[in-house]
């Protein structure tokens, strides 16, 4: 082992020795402008330093980039963060030349530059993504830096990547997230070589001049009006002023540049042997090849110099079993072509998304490579760098890169590559409660599809089952502190090459499922979509003006079933919330001993505009408020619920007595004269419809009276508990008593109307008018009084039910009240008197 380390040290020492030859100190070239800087400080800026000058001048024929930075240290934090000068370069094609390094104190400039102060390090900034670019960093540690010092340094990078083929593309900013007193920019180009530029966000246009036979594009701007971006913006959003340059005329030229890079010796690919079933369909063979490249060729890249753009030979990548995105993509393309599938590499940008088409054509826009292929006339896309994916070729998840450039002959424009498959999470919880106030057993079954399934598959592949079991348990302990595992976490992945569906099962015991209320008057338990909560933790955004990122759209479904040891009383309800970005619903159903709660959440958009953020976040808070589902249990109330209330019984008897009394009186006394032209017609025609409705009314009323436990003593105790038993409870009790009296009397009234209706008595039209008017007015008045006496007691479901009932009763009243008072058929049918004259 020591010999290996010694060998590595020798190699590195030699590498750095070579690299040091590529770092020198010299004067800047004569084409570089000498620019004075303004040392004033922007008032109100809270930064620990301030840029006074940013100078960037690029000479394309000389393949040289000149950079100069001047900044002032404003406090101790600035001393800490800005006392080191660092410049990165690629020694395979670049040389670094430092020109000046001056520390200006109280107007006096002190040179701090010498070859000896330059240290060289290799820092792989992308190691976390298994990418090694081979770049080096030259570092100068400044000594004795103090507050109010000005640091002025400049350097040149000489040499462009030879893979560019003489092409160039770059962005130059005229605005930053910190104030900059002056930005000086210049691009020098050979007049015989094509170059174009594009302005973004009202950037200032460059001034074109000809100097010493060269075209110069230059501008000097004041960039003190810095722009701070809002939090949580999409990656594609860049509001700063900038100018983009490119020597490419079109995307077709970019394709022509890239095509030679993606050529490979086909004869070597033919020797690659991937075991594929000869009897398998083409679709299965394609899916198998994709999976093998994704999982068996690890993602690892050495991207220095030419390797930053040119992929390696597919045969070599297959043999070494590793490669970067370009290598893995070209390998998959080669293998697919081997089985006669049309496939091509595709360049994408993982951040710019749908804004890619706004940019000038150029190779530097792309930071990733994927694969496009065709099967049975359909186009498909796959990212070979994503491991542990599943699904047939139509269900393989593809990140929402939105647009890409296909590297094939004839390709001349960007292609849309939007995601097709919406990931889903479906959770089924069954909570079996042992006893009221005791523990419970919980079984959780979660089904993942799409990219969510890919993530879970990767999570289980990279973690032990013991770790997963512990993490899952800790996750649920935030909701149920007394939870323990009662079985191993089970993982099912039997549809990987078809539906890409993963099922995870969990088993728990909750020792203390019920908890005391704050006032100790009752106990309660809770059902809650814990997983959904983690998806809804959006950052706060006060006065947000820029687009706001929501995440990639998905569908979430959770069904929680609570099995109780005794019948549960209560009413179900449905709550719906949402806007342009999402839909949420919560439905509660109570049937006997089972309480079921269903949660649905669909994220429909990945971002929203800035003026929609406040409304969105308010809606999300409303969703969070509605997510908990509590079951409350009061022992005293439960005991009284099984007893018959003498008050209810008394009111019921009195109501029925009064109802029958007035019904008999009405039957005998109210006997108006018939229409003089009455033809004594039988019940028929349109009258069949109200006849059916009136006949069913008493049955419906009896069901309502029995289901609402209006004779139970628990109803009155519940009202007293709901109103805190204070003075406020008296009007509520009186109101509920009046409701009870009305319900029983209306029941008797409905029977009276049925009797008179089928006897075709002359009193029917007027009594039916009263019936439909009461059916419309009473529920509305009841809801208004209830809301006034006990604000907030009516749920969204109650309000919706009242509205539906009022609409239904209103339609009936509008139709039948005029009909029973005007129609000749009615007058000719209801023409009988009790006492014939």
Coordinates of N, CA and C in Angstrom, one line a residue, residues 107-234:
X107 N -4.3 55.4 -0.7 CA -3.9 56.0 -1.9 C -2.6 55.5 -2.4
X108 N -1.8 54.7 -1.6 CA -0.5 54.3 -2.0 C -0.6 52.8 -2.5
X109 N -0.1 52.5 -3.7 CA -0.2 51.2 -4.2 C 1.1 50.4 -3.9
X110 N 0.9 49.1 -3.4 CA 2.0 48.2 -3.0 C 1.9 46.9 -3.9
X111 N 2.9 46.6 -4.6 CA 2.8 45.4 -5.5 C 3.1 44.2 -4.6
X112 N 2.3 43.2 -4.7 CA 2.4 41.9 -3.9 C 2.6 40.7 -4.8
X113 N 3.0 41.0 -6.1 CA 3.1 39.9 -7.1 C 4.5 39.4 -7.3
X114 N 4.7 38.1 -7.1 CA 6.0 37.5 -7.5 C 5.7 36.0 -7.8
X115 N 6.5 35.4 -8.5 CA 6.3 34.0 -8.9 C 6.3 33.1 -7.6
X116 N 7.0 33.5 -6.6 CA 7.2 32.7 -5.4 C 5.9 32.6 -4.6
X117 N 5.0 33.6 -4.7 CA 3.8 33.6 -3.8 C 2.7 32.8 -4.4
X118 N 2.9 32.3 -5.6 CA 1.8 31.6 -6.3 C 2.0 30.1 -5.9
X119 N 0.9 29.6 -5.4 CA 0.8 28.1 -5.0 C -0.2 27.5 -5.9
X120 N 0.1 26.2 -6.3 CA -0.8 25.5 -7.2 C -1.4 24.3 -6.5
X121 N -2.7 24.1 -6.6 CA -3.4 23.0 -6.0 C -4.4 22.4 -7.1
X122 N -4.7 21.1 -6.8 CA -5.7 20.5 -7.6 C -6.9 20.3 -6.8
X123 N -8.0 21.0 -7.2 CA -9.3 21.0 -6.5 C -10.3 20.5 -7.4
X124 N -10.8 19.3 -7.2 CA -11.9 18.8 -8.1 C -13.2 19.2 -7.5
X125 N -13.8 20.2 -8.0 CA -15.1 20.8 -7.5 C -16.3 19.9 -7.8
X126 N -16.1 18.9 -8.7 CA -17.3 18.1 -9.0 C -17.1 16.7 -8.6
X127 N -16.3 16.4 -7.6 CA -16.0 15.1 -7.1 C -17.3 14.4 -6.6
X128 N -18.2 15.3 -6.0 CA -19.4 14.7 -5.4 C -20.3 14.1 -6.5
X129 N -20.1 14.5 -7.8 CA -20.8 14.0 -8.9 C -20.0 13.0 -9.7
X130 N -18.9 12.5 -9.1 CA -18.0 11.6 -9.8 C -17.4 12.1 -11.1
X131 N -17.1 13.4 -11.1 CA -16.5 14.0 -12.3 C -15.2 14.7 -11.9
X132 N -14.1 14.4 -12.7 CA -12.8 15.0 -12.4 C -12.4 15.7 -13.7
X133 N -12.2 17.0 -13.6 CA -11.9 17.8 -14.8 C -10.4 18.1 -15.0
X134 N -9.6 17.7 -14.0 CA -8.2 17.9 -14.1 C -7.7 19.3 -14.0
X135 N -8.6 20.3 -13.7 CA -8.2 21.7 -13.6 C -7.3 21.9 -12.4
X136 N -6.5 22.9 -12.4 CA -5.6 23.3 -11.3 C -6.1 24.7 -10.9
X137 N -5.7 25.0 -9.6 CA -6.0 26.3 -9.1 C -4.8 27.0 -8.6
X138 N -4.5 28.2 -9.1 CA -3.4 29.0 -8.6 C -3.9 29.9 -7.5
X139 N -3.2 29.8 -6.3 CA -3.7 30.6 -5.2 C -2.6 31.5 -4.7
X140 N -3.0 32.7 -4.3 CA -2.1 33.7 -3.7 C -2.7 34.1 -2.4
X141 N -2.0 33.8 -1.3 CA -2.5 34.3 0.0 C -1.9 35.6 0.4
X142 N -2.7 36.7 0.4 CA -2.2 38.0 0.7 C -2.0 38.2 2.2
X143 N -0.9 38.8 2.6 CA -0.7 39.1 4.0 C -1.0 40.6 4.3
X144 N -1.3 40.8 5.6 CA -1.5 42.1 6.1 C -2.6 42.9 5.4
X145 N -3.8 42.2 5.1 CA -4.9 42.9 4.5 C -5.7 43.5 5.6
X146 N -6.1 44.8 5.4 CA -6.9 45.5 6.4 C -8.2 46.1 5.9
X147 N -9.0 46.5 6.8 CA -10.2 47.2 6.4 C -9.9 48.5 5.6
X148 N -10.7 48.7 4.5 CA -10.5 49.9 3.6 C -9.4 49.7 2.6
X149 N -8.7 48.6 2.6 CA -7.7 48.3 1.6 C -8.4 48.1 0.3
X150 N -7.7 48.4 -0.8 CA -8.2 48.1 -2.2 C -7.3 47.1 -2.8
X151 N -7.8 46.0 -3.3 CA -7.0 45.0 -4.0 C -7.3 45.0 -5.5
X152 N -6.2 45.1 -6.3 CA -6.3 45.2 -7.7 C -5.4 44.1 -8.3
X153 N -6.0 43.2 -9.0 CA -5.2 42.1 -9.6 C -5.8 41.8 -11.0
X154 N -4.9 41.3 -11.9 CA -5.2 40.9 -13.3 C -4.4 39.8 -13.7
X155 N -5.0 39.0 -14.7 CA -4.3 37.9 -15.2 C -4.9 37.6 -16.6
X156 N -4.2 36.7 -17.4 CA -4.7 36.3 -18.7 C -4.6 34.7 -18.7
X157 N -5.6 34.2 -19.3 CA -5.7 32.7 -19.6 C -5.4 32.6 -21.1
X158 N -4.4 31.9 -21.5 CA -4.0 31.8 -22.9 C -4.2 30.4 -23.4
X159 N -5.1 30.3 -24.4 CA -5.3 29.0 -25.0 C -6.8 28.6 -24.8
X160 N -7.5 28.3 -26.0 CA -8.8 27.7 -26.0 C -8.8 26.2 -26.1
X161 N -9.8 25.6 -25.7 CA -9.9 24.1 -25.8 C -9.8 23.8 -27.3
X162 N -8.9 23.0 -27.8 CA -8.7 22.7 -29.2 C -10.0 22.0 -29.8
X163 N -10.8 21.4 -28.9 CA -12.0 20.7 -29.4 C -13.0 21.8 -29.9
X164 N -12.8 23.0 -29.5 CA -13.8 24.1 -30.0 C -13.8 24.3 -31.5
X165 N -12.7 23.9 -32.1 CA -12.6 24.0 -33.6 C -12.7 25.4 -34.1
X166 N -12.1 26.3 -33.3 CA -12.2 27.7 -33.7 C -13.4 28.5 -33.3
X167 N -14.4 27.8 -32.7 CA -15.6 28.5 -32.3 C -15.5 29.0 -30.9
X168 N -16.4 30.0 -30.7 CA -16.4 30.6 -29.4 C -17.8 31.0 -29.0
X169 N -18.2 30.9 -27.7 CA -19.5 31.4 -27.2 C -19.3 31.7 -25.7
X170 N -19.9 32.8 -25.3 CA -19.8 33.3 -23.9 C -20.9 34.2 -23.6
X171 N -21.1 34.4 -22.3 CA -22.0 35.4 -21.7 C -21.2 36.4 -20.9
X172 N -21.6 37.7 -21.1 CA -21.0 38.8 -20.4 C -22.0 39.6 -19.6
X173 N -21.9 39.6 -18.3 CA -22.9 40.3 -17.5 C -22.7 41.8 -17.4
X174 N -23.8 42.5 -17.4 CA -23.7 44.0 -17.1 C -24.4 44.3 -15.8
X175 N -24.8 43.3 -15.1 CA -25.5 43.5 -13.8 C -25.2 42.2 -12.9
X176 N -25.1 42.4 -11.6 CA -24.7 41.3 -10.7 C -25.6 41.4 -9.5
X177 N -25.4 40.5 -8.6 CA -26.1 40.4 -7.3 C -25.4 41.3 -6.2
X178 N -24.3 41.9 -6.6 CA -23.6 42.8 -5.7 C -23.3 44.1 -6.5
X179 N -23.2 45.2 -5.9 CA -22.9 46.4 -6.7 C -21.5 46.4 -7.3
X180 N -21.3 46.8 -8.5 CA -20.0 47.0 -9.2 C -20.0 48.4 -9.8
X181 N -19.0 49.1 -9.4 CA -18.9 50.5 -9.9 C -18.8 50.6 -11.4
X182 N -17.9 49.8 -12.0 CA -17.7 49.8 -13.4 C -17.5 48.4 -14.0
X183 N -18.1 48.1 -15.1 CA -17.9 46.9 -15.8 C -17.4 47.3 -17.2
X184 N -16.2 46.8 -17.5 CA -15.5 47.1 -18.8 C -15.4 45.7 -19.5
X185 N -16.0 45.7 -20.7 CA -16.0 44.4 -21.5 C -15.6 44.7 -22.9
X186 N -14.7 43.8 -23.5 CA -14.3 43.9 -24.9 C -14.1 42.5 -25.5
X187 N -14.6 42.4 -26.7 CA -14.5 41.1 -27.5 C -13.8 41.5 -28.8
X188 N -12.6 40.9 -29.1 CA -11.9 41.2 -30.3 C -12.0 40.0 -31.2
X189 N -12.4 40.3 -32.5 CA -12.6 39.2 -33.4 C -12.0 39.6 -34.8
X190 N -11.6 38.6 -35.5 CA -11.2 38.7 -36.9 C -12.4 39.1 -37.8
X191 N -12.3 40.2 -38.5 CA -13.5 40.6 -39.3 C -14.0 39.6 -40.3
X192 N -13.1 38.7 -40.7 CA -13.4 37.6 -41.6 C -14.2 36.5 -41.0
X193 N -14.2 36.5 -39.7 CA -14.9 35.4 -39.0 C -16.2 35.8 -38.4
X194 N -17.3 35.0 -38.6 CA -18.6 35.4 -38.2 C -18.7 35.4 -36.7
X195 N -19.4 36.4 -36.2 CA -19.8 36.4 -34.8 C -21.1 37.2 -34.6
X196 N -21.9 36.8 -33.7 CA -23.1 37.5 -33.4 C -23.3 37.7 -31.9
X197 N -24.2 38.6 -31.5 CA -24.5 38.8 -30.1 C -26.0 39.0 -29.9
X198 N -26.4 38.8 -28.7 CA -27.8 39.0 -28.3 C -27.9 39.6 -27.0
X199 N -28.8 40.6 -26.8 CA -29.0 41.3 -25.6 C -30.1 40.7 -24.7
X200 N -29.9 40.6 -23.4 CA -30.9 40.0 -22.5 C -31.2 41.0 -21.4
X201 N -32.5 41.2 -21.1 CA -33.0 42.0 -20.0 C -32.6 43.4 -20.2
X202 N -32.7 44.0 -21.4 CA -32.4 45.4 -21.6 C -31.0 45.8 -21.4
X203 N -30.1 44.8 -21.8 CA -28.7 45.1 -21.6 C -28.2 46.2 -22.7
X204 N -27.2 46.9 -22.4 CA -26.6 47.9 -23.3 C -25.9 47.2 -24.4
X205 N -26.2 47.7 -25.6 CA -25.6 47.1 -26.8 C -24.1 47.5 -27.0
X206 N -23.3 46.5 -27.4 CA -21.8 46.8 -27.5 C -21.6 47.8 -28.7
X207 N -20.5 48.6 -28.5 CA -20.1 49.5 -29.6 C -19.0 48.8 -30.5
X208 N -19.3 48.7 -31.8 CA -18.4 48.0 -32.7 C -17.4 49.0 -33.4
X209 N -16.1 48.8 -33.2 CA -15.1 49.6 -33.9 C -14.1 48.7 -34.5
X210 N -13.3 49.2 -35.4 CA -12.2 48.5 -36.0 C -10.8 49.1 -35.6
X211 N -10.1 48.3 -34.9 CA -8.8 48.7 -34.3 C -7.7 47.8 -34.8
X212 N -6.7 48.3 -35.5 CA -5.6 47.6 -36.0 C -6.1 46.4 -36.9
X213 N -7.1 46.6 -37.6 CA -7.6 45.5 -38.5 C -8.5 44.5 -37.8
X214 N -8.8 44.7 -36.6 CA -9.6 43.8 -35.8 C -11.0 44.4 -35.4
X215 N -12.0 43.7 -35.4 CA -13.3 44.2 -34.9 C -13.3 44.1 -33.4
X216 N -13.7 45.2 -32.8 CA -13.8 45.3 -31.3 C -15.2 45.6 -30.9
X217 N -15.8 44.7 -30.1 CA -17.1 45.0 -29.5 C -16.9 45.3 -28.0
X218 N -17.2 46.5 -27.6 CA -16.9 46.9 -26.3 C -18.0 47.8 -25.6
X219 N -18.0 47.8 -24.3 CA -18.9 48.6 -23.6 C -18.3 48.8 -22.2
X220 N -18.7 50.0 -21.6 CA -18.3 50.3 -20.2 C -19.6 50.7 -19.5
X221 N -20.0 50.0 -18.5 CA -21.3 50.3 -17.9 C -21.1 50.5 -16.4
X222 N -22.1 51.2 -15.8 CA -22.2 51.4 -14.4 C -23.1 50.2 -13.9
X223 N -22.6 49.4 -13.0 CA -23.4 48.3 -12.5 C -23.7 48.4 -11.0
X224 N -23.9 49.6 -10.5 CA -24.2 49.8 -9.1 C -25.6 49.4 -8.8
X225 N -26.5 49.3 -9.8 CA -27.8 48.9 -9.5 C -27.9 47.4 -9.5
X226 N -27.3 46.8 -8.5 CA -27.3 45.4 -8.4 C -28.7 44.8 -8.2
X227 N -28.9 43.6 -8.5 CA -30.2 42.9 -8.4 C -30.1 41.7 -7.6
X228 N -30.9 41.7 -6.5 CA -30.9 40.5 -5.6 C -32.1 39.6 -6.1
X229 N -31.9 38.4 -6.4 CA -33.0 37.5 -6.8 C -33.8 37.0 -5.6
X230 N -35.0 36.8 -5.8 CA -35.9 36.2 -4.8 C -35.5 34.8 -4.5
X231 N -35.9 34.3 -3.3 CA -35.6 32.9 -3.0 C -36.4 32.0 -3.8
X232 N -36.0 30.8 -3.9 CA -36.7 29.7 -4.5 C -37.2 30.0 -5.9
X233 N -36.3 30.5 -6.7 CA -36.6 30.8 -8.1 C -36.2 29.5 -9.0
X234 N -36.8 29.3 -10.1 CA -36.5 28.2 -11.0 C -35.0 28.4 -11.5

